Every structure is written in structure tokens, then in C-alpha cells.
Coordinates of N, CA, C and O and ligand atoms in Angstrom, one line a residue:
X1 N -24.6 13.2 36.4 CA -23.6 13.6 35.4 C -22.7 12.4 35.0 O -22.2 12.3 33.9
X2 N -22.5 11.5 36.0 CA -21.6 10.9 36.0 C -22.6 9.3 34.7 O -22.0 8.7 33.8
X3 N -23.8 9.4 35.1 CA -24.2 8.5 34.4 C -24.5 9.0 32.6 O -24.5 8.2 31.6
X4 N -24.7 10.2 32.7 CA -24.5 10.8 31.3 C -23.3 10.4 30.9 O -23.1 9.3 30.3
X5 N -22.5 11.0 31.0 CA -20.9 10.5 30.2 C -21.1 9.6 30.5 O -21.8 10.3 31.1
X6 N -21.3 8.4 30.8 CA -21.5 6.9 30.9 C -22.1 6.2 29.5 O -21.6 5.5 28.6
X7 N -23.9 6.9 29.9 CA -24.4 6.4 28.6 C -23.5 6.8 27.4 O -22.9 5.9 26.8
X8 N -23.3 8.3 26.9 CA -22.5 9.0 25.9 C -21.1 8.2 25.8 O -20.7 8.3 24.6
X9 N -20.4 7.4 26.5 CA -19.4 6.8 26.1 C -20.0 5.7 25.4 O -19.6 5.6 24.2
X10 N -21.2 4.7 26.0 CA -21.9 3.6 25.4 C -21.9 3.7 24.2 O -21.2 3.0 23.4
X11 N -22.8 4.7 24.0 CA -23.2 5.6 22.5 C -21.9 5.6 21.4 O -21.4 4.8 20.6
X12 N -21.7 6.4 21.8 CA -20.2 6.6 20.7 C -19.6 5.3 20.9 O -20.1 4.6 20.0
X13 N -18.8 4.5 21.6 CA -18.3 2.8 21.0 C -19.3 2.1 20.3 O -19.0 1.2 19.5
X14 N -20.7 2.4 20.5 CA -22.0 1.6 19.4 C -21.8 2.0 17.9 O -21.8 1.2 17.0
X15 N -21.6 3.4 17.9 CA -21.6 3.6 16.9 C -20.4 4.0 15.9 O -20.3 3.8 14.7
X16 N -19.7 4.4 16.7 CA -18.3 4.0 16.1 C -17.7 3.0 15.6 O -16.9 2.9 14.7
X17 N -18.5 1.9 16.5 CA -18.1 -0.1 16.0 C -18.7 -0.1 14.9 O -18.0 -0.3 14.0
X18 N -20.0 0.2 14.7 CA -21.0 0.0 13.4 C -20.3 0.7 12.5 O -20.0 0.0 11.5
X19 N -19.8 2.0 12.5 CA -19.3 2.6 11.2 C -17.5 2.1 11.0 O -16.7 2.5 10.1
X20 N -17.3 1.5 11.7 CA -15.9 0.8 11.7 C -16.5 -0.3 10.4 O -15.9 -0.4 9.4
X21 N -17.8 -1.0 10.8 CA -17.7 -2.4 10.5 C -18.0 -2.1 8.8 O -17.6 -2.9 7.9
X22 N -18.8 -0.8 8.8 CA -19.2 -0.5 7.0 C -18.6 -0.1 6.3 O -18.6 -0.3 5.1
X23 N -17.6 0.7 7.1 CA -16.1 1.2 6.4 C -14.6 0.4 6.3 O -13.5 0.9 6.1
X24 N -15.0 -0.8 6.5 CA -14.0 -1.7 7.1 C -13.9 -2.3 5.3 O -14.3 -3.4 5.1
X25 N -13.4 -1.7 4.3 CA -13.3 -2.1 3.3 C -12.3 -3.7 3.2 O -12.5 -4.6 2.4
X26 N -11.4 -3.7 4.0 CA -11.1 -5.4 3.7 C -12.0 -6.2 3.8 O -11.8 -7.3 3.2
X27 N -13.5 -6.2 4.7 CA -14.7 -7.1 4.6 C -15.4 -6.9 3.2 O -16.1 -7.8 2.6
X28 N -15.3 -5.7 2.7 CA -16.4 -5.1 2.0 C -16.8 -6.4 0.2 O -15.9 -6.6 -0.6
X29 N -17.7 -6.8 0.2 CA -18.1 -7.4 -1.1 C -17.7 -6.6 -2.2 O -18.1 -5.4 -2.5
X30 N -16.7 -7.8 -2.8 CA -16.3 -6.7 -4.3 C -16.8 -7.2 -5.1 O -17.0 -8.4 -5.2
X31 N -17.0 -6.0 -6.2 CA -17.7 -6.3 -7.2 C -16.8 -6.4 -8.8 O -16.2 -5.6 -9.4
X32 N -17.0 -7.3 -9.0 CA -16.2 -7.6 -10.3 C -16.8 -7.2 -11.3 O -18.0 -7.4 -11.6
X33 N -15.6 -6.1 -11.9 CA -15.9 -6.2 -13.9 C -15.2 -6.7 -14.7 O -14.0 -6.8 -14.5
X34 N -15.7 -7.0 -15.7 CA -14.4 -7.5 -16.4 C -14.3 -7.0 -17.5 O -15.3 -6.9 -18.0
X35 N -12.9 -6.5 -18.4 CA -12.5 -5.9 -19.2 C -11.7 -6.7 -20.0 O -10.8 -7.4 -19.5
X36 N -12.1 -6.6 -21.7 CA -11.2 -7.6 -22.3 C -10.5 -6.3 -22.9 O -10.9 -5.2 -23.0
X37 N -9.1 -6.9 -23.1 CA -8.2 -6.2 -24.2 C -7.5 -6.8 -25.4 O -6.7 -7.7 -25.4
X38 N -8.1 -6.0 -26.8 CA -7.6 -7.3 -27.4 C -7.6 -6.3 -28.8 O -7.7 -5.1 -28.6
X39 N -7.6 -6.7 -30.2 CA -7.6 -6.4 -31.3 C -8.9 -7.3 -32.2 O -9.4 -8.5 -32.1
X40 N -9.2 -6.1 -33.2 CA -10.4 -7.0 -34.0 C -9.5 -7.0 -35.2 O -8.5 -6.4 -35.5
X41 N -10.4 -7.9 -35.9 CA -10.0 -8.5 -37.2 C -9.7 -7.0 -38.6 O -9.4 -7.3 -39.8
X42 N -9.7 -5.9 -38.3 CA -9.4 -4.8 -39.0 C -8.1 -4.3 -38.5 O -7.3 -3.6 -39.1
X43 N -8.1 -4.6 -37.3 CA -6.9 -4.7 -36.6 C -6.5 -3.2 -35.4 O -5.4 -2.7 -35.0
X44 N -8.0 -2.9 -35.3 CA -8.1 -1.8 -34.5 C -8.1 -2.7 -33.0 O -8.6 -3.8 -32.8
X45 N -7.4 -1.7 -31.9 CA -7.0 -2.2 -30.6 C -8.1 -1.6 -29.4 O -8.2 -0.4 -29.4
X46 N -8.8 -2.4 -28.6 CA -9.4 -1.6 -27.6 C -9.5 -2.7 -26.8 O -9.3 -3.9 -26.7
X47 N -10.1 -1.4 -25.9 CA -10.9 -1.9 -24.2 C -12.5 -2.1 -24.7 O -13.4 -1.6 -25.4
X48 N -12.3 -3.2 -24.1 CA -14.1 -3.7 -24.0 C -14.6 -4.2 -22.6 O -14.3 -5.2 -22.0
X49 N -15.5 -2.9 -22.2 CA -16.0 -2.3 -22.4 C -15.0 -0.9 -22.6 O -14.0 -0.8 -21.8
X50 N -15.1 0.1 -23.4 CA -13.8 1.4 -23.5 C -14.7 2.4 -22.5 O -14.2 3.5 -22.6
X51 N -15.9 2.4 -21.4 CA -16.2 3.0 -20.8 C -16.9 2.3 -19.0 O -17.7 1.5 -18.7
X52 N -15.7 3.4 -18.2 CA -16.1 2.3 -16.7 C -16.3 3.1 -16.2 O -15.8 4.2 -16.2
X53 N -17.5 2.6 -15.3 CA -18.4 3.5 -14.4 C -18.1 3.0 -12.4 O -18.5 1.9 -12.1
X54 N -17.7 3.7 -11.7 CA -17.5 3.0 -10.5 C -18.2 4.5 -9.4 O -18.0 5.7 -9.5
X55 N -18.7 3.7 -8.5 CA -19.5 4.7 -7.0 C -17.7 4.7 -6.5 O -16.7 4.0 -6.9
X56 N -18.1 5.8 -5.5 CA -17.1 5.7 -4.9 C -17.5 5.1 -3.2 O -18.6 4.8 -2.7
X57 N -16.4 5.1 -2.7 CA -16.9 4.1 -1.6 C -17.4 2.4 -1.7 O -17.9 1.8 -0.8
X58 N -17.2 2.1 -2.9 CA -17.4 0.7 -3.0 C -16.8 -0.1 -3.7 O -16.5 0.2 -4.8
X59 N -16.4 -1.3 -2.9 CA -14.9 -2.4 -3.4 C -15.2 -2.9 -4.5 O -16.3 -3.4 -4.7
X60 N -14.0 -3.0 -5.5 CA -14.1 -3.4 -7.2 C -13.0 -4.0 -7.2 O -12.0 -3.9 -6.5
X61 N -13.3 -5.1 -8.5 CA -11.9 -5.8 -8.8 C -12.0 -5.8 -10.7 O -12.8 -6.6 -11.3
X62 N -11.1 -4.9 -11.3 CA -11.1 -4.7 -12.1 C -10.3 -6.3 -12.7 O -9.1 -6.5 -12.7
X63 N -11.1 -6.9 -13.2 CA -10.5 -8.1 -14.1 C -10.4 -8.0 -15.6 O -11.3 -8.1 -16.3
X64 N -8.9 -7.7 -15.9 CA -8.2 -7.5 -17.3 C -7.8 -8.3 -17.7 O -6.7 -8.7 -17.3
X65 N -8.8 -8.9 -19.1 CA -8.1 -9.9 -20.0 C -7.4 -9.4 -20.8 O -7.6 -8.3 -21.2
X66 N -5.9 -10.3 -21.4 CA -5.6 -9.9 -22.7 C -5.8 -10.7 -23.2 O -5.3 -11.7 -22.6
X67 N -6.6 -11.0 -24.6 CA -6.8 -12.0 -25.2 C -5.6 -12.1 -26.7 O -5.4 -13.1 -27.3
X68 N -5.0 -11.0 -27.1 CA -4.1 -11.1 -28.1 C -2.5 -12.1 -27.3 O -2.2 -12.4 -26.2
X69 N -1.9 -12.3 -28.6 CA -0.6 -13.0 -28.8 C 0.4 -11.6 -28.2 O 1.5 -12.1 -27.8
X70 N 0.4 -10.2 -27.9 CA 1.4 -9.6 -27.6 C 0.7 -8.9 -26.1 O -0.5 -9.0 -25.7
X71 N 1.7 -8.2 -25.6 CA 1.1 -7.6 -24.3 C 0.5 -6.4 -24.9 O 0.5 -5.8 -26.0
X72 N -0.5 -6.3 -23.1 CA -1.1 -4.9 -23.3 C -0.7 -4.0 -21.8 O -0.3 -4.6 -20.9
X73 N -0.9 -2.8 -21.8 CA -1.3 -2.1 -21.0 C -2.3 -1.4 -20.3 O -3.1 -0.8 -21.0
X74 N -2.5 -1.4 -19.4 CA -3.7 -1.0 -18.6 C -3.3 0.6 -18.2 O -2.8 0.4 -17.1
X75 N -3.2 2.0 -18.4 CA -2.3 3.1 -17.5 C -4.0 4.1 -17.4 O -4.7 4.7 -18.2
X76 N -4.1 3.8 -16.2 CA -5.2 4.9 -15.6 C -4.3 5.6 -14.4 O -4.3 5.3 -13.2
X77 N -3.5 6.7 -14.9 CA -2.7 7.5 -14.1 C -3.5 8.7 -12.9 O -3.3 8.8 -11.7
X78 N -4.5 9.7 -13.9 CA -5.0 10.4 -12.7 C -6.2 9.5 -12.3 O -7.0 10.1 -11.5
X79 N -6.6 8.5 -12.5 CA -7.6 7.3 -12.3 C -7.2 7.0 -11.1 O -7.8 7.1 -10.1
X80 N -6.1 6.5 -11.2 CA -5.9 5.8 -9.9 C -5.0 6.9 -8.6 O -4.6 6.5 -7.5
X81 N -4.9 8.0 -9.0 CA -4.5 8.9 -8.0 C -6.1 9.0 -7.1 O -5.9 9.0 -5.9
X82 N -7.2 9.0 -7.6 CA -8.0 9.0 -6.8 C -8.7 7.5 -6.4 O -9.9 7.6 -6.3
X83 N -8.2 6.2 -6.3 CA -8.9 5.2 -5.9 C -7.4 4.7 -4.9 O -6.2 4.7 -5.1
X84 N -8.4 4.3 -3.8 CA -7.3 3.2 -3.0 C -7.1 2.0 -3.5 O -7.9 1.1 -3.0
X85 N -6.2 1.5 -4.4 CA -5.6 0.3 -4.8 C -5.1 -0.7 -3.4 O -4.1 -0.5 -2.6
X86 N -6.1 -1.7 -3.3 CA -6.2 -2.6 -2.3 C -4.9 -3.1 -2.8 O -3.9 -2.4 -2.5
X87 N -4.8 -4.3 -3.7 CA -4.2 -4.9 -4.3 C -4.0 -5.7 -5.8 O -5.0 -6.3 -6.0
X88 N -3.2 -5.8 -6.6 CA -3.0 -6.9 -7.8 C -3.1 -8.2 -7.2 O -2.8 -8.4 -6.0
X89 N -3.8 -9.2 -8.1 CA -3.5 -10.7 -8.2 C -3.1 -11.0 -9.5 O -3.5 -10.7 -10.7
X90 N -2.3 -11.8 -8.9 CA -2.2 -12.6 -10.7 C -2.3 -14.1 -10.2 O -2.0 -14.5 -9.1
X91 N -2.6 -14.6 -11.0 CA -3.3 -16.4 -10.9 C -2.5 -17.0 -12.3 O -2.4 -16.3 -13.3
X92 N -2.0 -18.3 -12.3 CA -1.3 -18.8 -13.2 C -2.8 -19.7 -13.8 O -3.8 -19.8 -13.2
X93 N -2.4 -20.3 -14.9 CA -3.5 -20.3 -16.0 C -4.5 -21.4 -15.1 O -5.7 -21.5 -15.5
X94 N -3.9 -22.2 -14.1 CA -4.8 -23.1 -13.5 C -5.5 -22.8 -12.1 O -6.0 -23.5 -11.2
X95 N -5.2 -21.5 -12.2 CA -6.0 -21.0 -11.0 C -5.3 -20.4 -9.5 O -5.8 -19.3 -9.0
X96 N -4.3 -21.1 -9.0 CA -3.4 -20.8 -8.4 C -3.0 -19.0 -8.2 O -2.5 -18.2 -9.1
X97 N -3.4 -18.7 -7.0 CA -2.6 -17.5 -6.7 C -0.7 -17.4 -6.8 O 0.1 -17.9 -6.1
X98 N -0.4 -16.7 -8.1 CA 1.1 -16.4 -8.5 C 1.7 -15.4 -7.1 O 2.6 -15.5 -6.3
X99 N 0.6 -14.3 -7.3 CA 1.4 -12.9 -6.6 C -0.1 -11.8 -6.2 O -1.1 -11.5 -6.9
X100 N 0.3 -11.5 -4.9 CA -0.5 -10.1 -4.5 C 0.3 -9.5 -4.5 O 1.3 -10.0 -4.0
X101 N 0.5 -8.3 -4.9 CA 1.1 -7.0 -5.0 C 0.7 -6.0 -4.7 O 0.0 -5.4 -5.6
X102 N 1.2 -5.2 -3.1 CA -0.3 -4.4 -2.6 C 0.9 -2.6 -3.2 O 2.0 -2.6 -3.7
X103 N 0.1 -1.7 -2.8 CA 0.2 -0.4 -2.8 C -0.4 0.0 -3.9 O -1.3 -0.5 -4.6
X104 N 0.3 1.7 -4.1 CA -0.4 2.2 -5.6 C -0.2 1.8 -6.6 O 1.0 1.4 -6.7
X105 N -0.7 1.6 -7.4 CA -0.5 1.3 -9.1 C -0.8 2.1 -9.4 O -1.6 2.8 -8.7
X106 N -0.6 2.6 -10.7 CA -1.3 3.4 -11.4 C -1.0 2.5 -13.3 O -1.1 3.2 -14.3
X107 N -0.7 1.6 -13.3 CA -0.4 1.0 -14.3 C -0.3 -0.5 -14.3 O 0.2 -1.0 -13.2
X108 N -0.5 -1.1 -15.1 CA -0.3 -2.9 -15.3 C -0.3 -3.5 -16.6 O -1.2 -3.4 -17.4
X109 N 0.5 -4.0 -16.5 CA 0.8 -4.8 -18.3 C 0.5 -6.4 -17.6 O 0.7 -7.0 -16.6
X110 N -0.2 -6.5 -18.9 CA -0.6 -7.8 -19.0 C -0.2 -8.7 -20.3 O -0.3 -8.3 -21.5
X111 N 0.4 -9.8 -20.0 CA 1.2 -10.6 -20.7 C -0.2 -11.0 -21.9 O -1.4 -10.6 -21.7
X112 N 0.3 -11.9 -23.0 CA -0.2 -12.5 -24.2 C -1.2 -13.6 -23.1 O -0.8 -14.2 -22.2
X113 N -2.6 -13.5 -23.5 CA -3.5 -14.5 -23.1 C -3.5 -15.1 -21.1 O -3.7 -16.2 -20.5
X114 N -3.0 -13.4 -20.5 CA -3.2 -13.6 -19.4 C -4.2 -12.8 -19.1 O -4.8 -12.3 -20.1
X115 N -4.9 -12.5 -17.3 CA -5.7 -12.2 -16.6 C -5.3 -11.3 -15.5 O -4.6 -12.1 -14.8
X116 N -5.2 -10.4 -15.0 CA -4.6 -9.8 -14.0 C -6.1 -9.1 -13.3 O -7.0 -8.7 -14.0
X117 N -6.2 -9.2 -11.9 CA -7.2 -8.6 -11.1 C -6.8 -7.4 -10.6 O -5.8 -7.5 -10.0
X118 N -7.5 -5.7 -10.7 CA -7.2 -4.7 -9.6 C -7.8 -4.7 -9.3 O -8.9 -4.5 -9.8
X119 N -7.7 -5.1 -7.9 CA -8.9 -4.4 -6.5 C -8.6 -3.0 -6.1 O -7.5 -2.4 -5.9
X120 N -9.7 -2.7 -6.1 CA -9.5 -0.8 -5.9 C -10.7 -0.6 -4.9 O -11.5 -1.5 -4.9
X121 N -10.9 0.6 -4.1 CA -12.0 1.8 -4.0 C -11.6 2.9 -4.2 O -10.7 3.5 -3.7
X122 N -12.7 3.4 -5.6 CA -12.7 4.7 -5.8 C -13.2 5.3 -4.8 O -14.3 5.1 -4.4
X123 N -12.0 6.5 -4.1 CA -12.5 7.5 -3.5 C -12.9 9.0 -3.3 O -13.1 9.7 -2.3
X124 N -12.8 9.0 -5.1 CA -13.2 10.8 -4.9 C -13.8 10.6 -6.1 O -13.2 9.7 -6.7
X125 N -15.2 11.4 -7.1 CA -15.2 11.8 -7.9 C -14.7 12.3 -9.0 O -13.9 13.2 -9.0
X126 N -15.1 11.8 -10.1 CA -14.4 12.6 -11.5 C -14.8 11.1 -12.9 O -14.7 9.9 -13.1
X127 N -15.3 12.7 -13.7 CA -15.8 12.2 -15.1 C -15.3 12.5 -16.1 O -14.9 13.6 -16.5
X128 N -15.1 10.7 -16.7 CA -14.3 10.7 -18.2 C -12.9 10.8 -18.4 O -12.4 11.1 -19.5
X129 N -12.0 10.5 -17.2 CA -11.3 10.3 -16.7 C -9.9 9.3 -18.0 O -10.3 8.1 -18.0
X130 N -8.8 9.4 -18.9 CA -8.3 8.3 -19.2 C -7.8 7.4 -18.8 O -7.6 7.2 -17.6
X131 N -7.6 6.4 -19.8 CA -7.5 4.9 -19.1 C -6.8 4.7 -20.7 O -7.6 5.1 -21.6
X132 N -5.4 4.1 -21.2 CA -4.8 3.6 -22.4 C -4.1 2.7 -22.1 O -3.9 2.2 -21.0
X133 N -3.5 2.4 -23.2 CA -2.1 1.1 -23.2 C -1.5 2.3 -23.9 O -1.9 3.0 -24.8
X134 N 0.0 2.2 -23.0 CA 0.8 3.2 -23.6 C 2.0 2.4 -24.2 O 3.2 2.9 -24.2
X135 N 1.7 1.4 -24.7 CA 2.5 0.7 -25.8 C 2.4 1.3 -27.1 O 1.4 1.5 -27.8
X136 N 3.8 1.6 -27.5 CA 3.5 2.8 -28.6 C 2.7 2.1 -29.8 O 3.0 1.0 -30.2
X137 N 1.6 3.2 -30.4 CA 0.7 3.1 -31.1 C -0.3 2.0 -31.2 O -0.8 1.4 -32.2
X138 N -0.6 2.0 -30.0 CA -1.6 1.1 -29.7 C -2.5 2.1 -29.1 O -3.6 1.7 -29.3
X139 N -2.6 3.2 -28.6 CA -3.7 4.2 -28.3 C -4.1 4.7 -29.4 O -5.3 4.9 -29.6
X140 N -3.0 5.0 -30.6 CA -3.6 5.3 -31.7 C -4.3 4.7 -32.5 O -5.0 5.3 -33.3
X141 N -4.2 3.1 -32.5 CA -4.8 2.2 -32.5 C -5.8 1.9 -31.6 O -6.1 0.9 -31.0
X142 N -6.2 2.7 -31.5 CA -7.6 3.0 -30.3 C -7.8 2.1 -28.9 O -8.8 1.6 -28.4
X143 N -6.8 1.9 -28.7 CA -6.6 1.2 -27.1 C -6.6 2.4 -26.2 O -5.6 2.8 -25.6
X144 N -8.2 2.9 -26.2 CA -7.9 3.9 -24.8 C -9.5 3.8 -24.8 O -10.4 3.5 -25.6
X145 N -9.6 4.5 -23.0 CA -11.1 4.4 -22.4 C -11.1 5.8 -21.6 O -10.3 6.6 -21.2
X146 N -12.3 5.6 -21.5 CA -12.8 6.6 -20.1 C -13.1 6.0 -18.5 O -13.6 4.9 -18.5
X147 N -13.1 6.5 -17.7 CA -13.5 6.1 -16.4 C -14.3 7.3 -15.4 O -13.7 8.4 -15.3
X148 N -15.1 7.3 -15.1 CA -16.5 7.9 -14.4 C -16.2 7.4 -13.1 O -15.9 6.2 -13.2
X149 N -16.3 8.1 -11.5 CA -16.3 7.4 -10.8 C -17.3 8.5 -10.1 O -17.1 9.7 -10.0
X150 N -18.3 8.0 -9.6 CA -19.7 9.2 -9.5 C -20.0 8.3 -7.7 O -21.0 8.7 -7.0
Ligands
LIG201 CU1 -1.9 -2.4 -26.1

């Protein structure tokens, strides 16, 4: 008896270590997308790509350019109610770590001709999800997307 609960302890710390180690999302390889924001020459405003697809259970670092002269917004509100937001970076134009900024977000503006990184894991399902800049009339100006997290 005594050597049963023995092995059975062995057992469970093996495998609990292993599922520690896969779920251990601060090790986890993230996968970068990158998203430009910007205006075309007709002067309509969007997300490129205006459609993001993410698994859930696996580390992403949403990289948001703004390539115009004025800011943009990033607001994925019920988006990010279901992803754990690791953290923001922002990097000054020569590479340099500016700022990590950890907790929820559910929003980020991005200055004229900057870069901002979200690191996220989505963790629950849901399709078609919005994603806009809520700078007025710039969604109307077609600065808005969807998000899929399957
Ligand atoms: Cu905008």
C-alpha cells in the first residue's frame, strides 16, 4: 500500500511538472503578426490585415504599425476580455526597450510612424469579434476589423 501511494505520488509530480512546463506560457514561443494601420491614397482608413485569426492557448505578439502622420487606435474591447494580455512594449525608433506595461488592455493608441507590440493568449473562443480605432470618424472611415479566436 505504502509503495502504491509512493509510485502514485511519483506519477502525479511527472506529470504535473510536464503540464506545468507546456502551460508555462512565459516560456511559450510567440508568434508574431503584424498589422499595419494607415490610410490609402483615396483616403479611406484601415487595418491591414482587417481580419485576425488566433488558436487559443497559444502566445501572440500583435505588432501594430502606424504608418500615417496622425495617431491611431487599436480598441478590441470584448477581444481582449477573452485573451490574457501578457504585456505592451514599446521600443523607441532605434530599438531600445521604452516601456513594458503589463495587465489588461483592452485598447492602444499608437503615435504618427510608431510600433507598439501586444503580447496576448487568447483564451476562450469567439468569431468575428470587433477590433476599430475609435478616433472619431475614422471607423467610418473604415478603420475597423474582425478577430476569430478558434
Ligand atoms: Cu484611426
Amino acid at each position: 500500500m505504502k509503495t502504491i501511494s509512493g509510485l502514485a505520488i511519483i506519477l502525479a509530480t511527472t506529470f504535473s511538472s510536464s503540464a506545468f512546463a507546456e502551460g508555462d506560457l512565459s516560456r511559450a514561443d510567440v508568434q508574431k503578426i503584424a498589422m499595419e494601420m494607415g490610410t490609402d491614397d483615396d483616403g479611406n482608413m484601415y487595418f491591414k490585415p482587417d481580419h485576425l485569426e488566433f488558436e487559443t492557448g497559444k502566445a501572440y505578439a500583435l505588432v501594430t504599425t502606424n504608418v500615417d502622420d496622425y495617431k491611431h487606435e487599436l480598441a478590441m474591447h470584448e477581444v481582449s476580455e477573452k485573451f490574457f494580455t501578457r504585456k505592451i512594449e514599446i521600443e523607441s525608433p532605434d530599438g531600445e526597450l521604452v516601456a513594458e506595461i503589463k495587465g489588461k488592455i483592452e485598447e492602444v493608441e499608437v503615435g504618427p510612424h510608431q510600433t507598439v507590440e501586444w503580447f496576448f493568449v487568447p483564451i476562450q473562443i469567439g468569431a468575428d469579434l470587433d477590433m476599430s480605432c475609435e478616433i472619431e470618424g475614422h471607423k467610418e472611415a473604415g478603420m475597423f476589423g474582425t478577430v476569430t479566436r478558434y
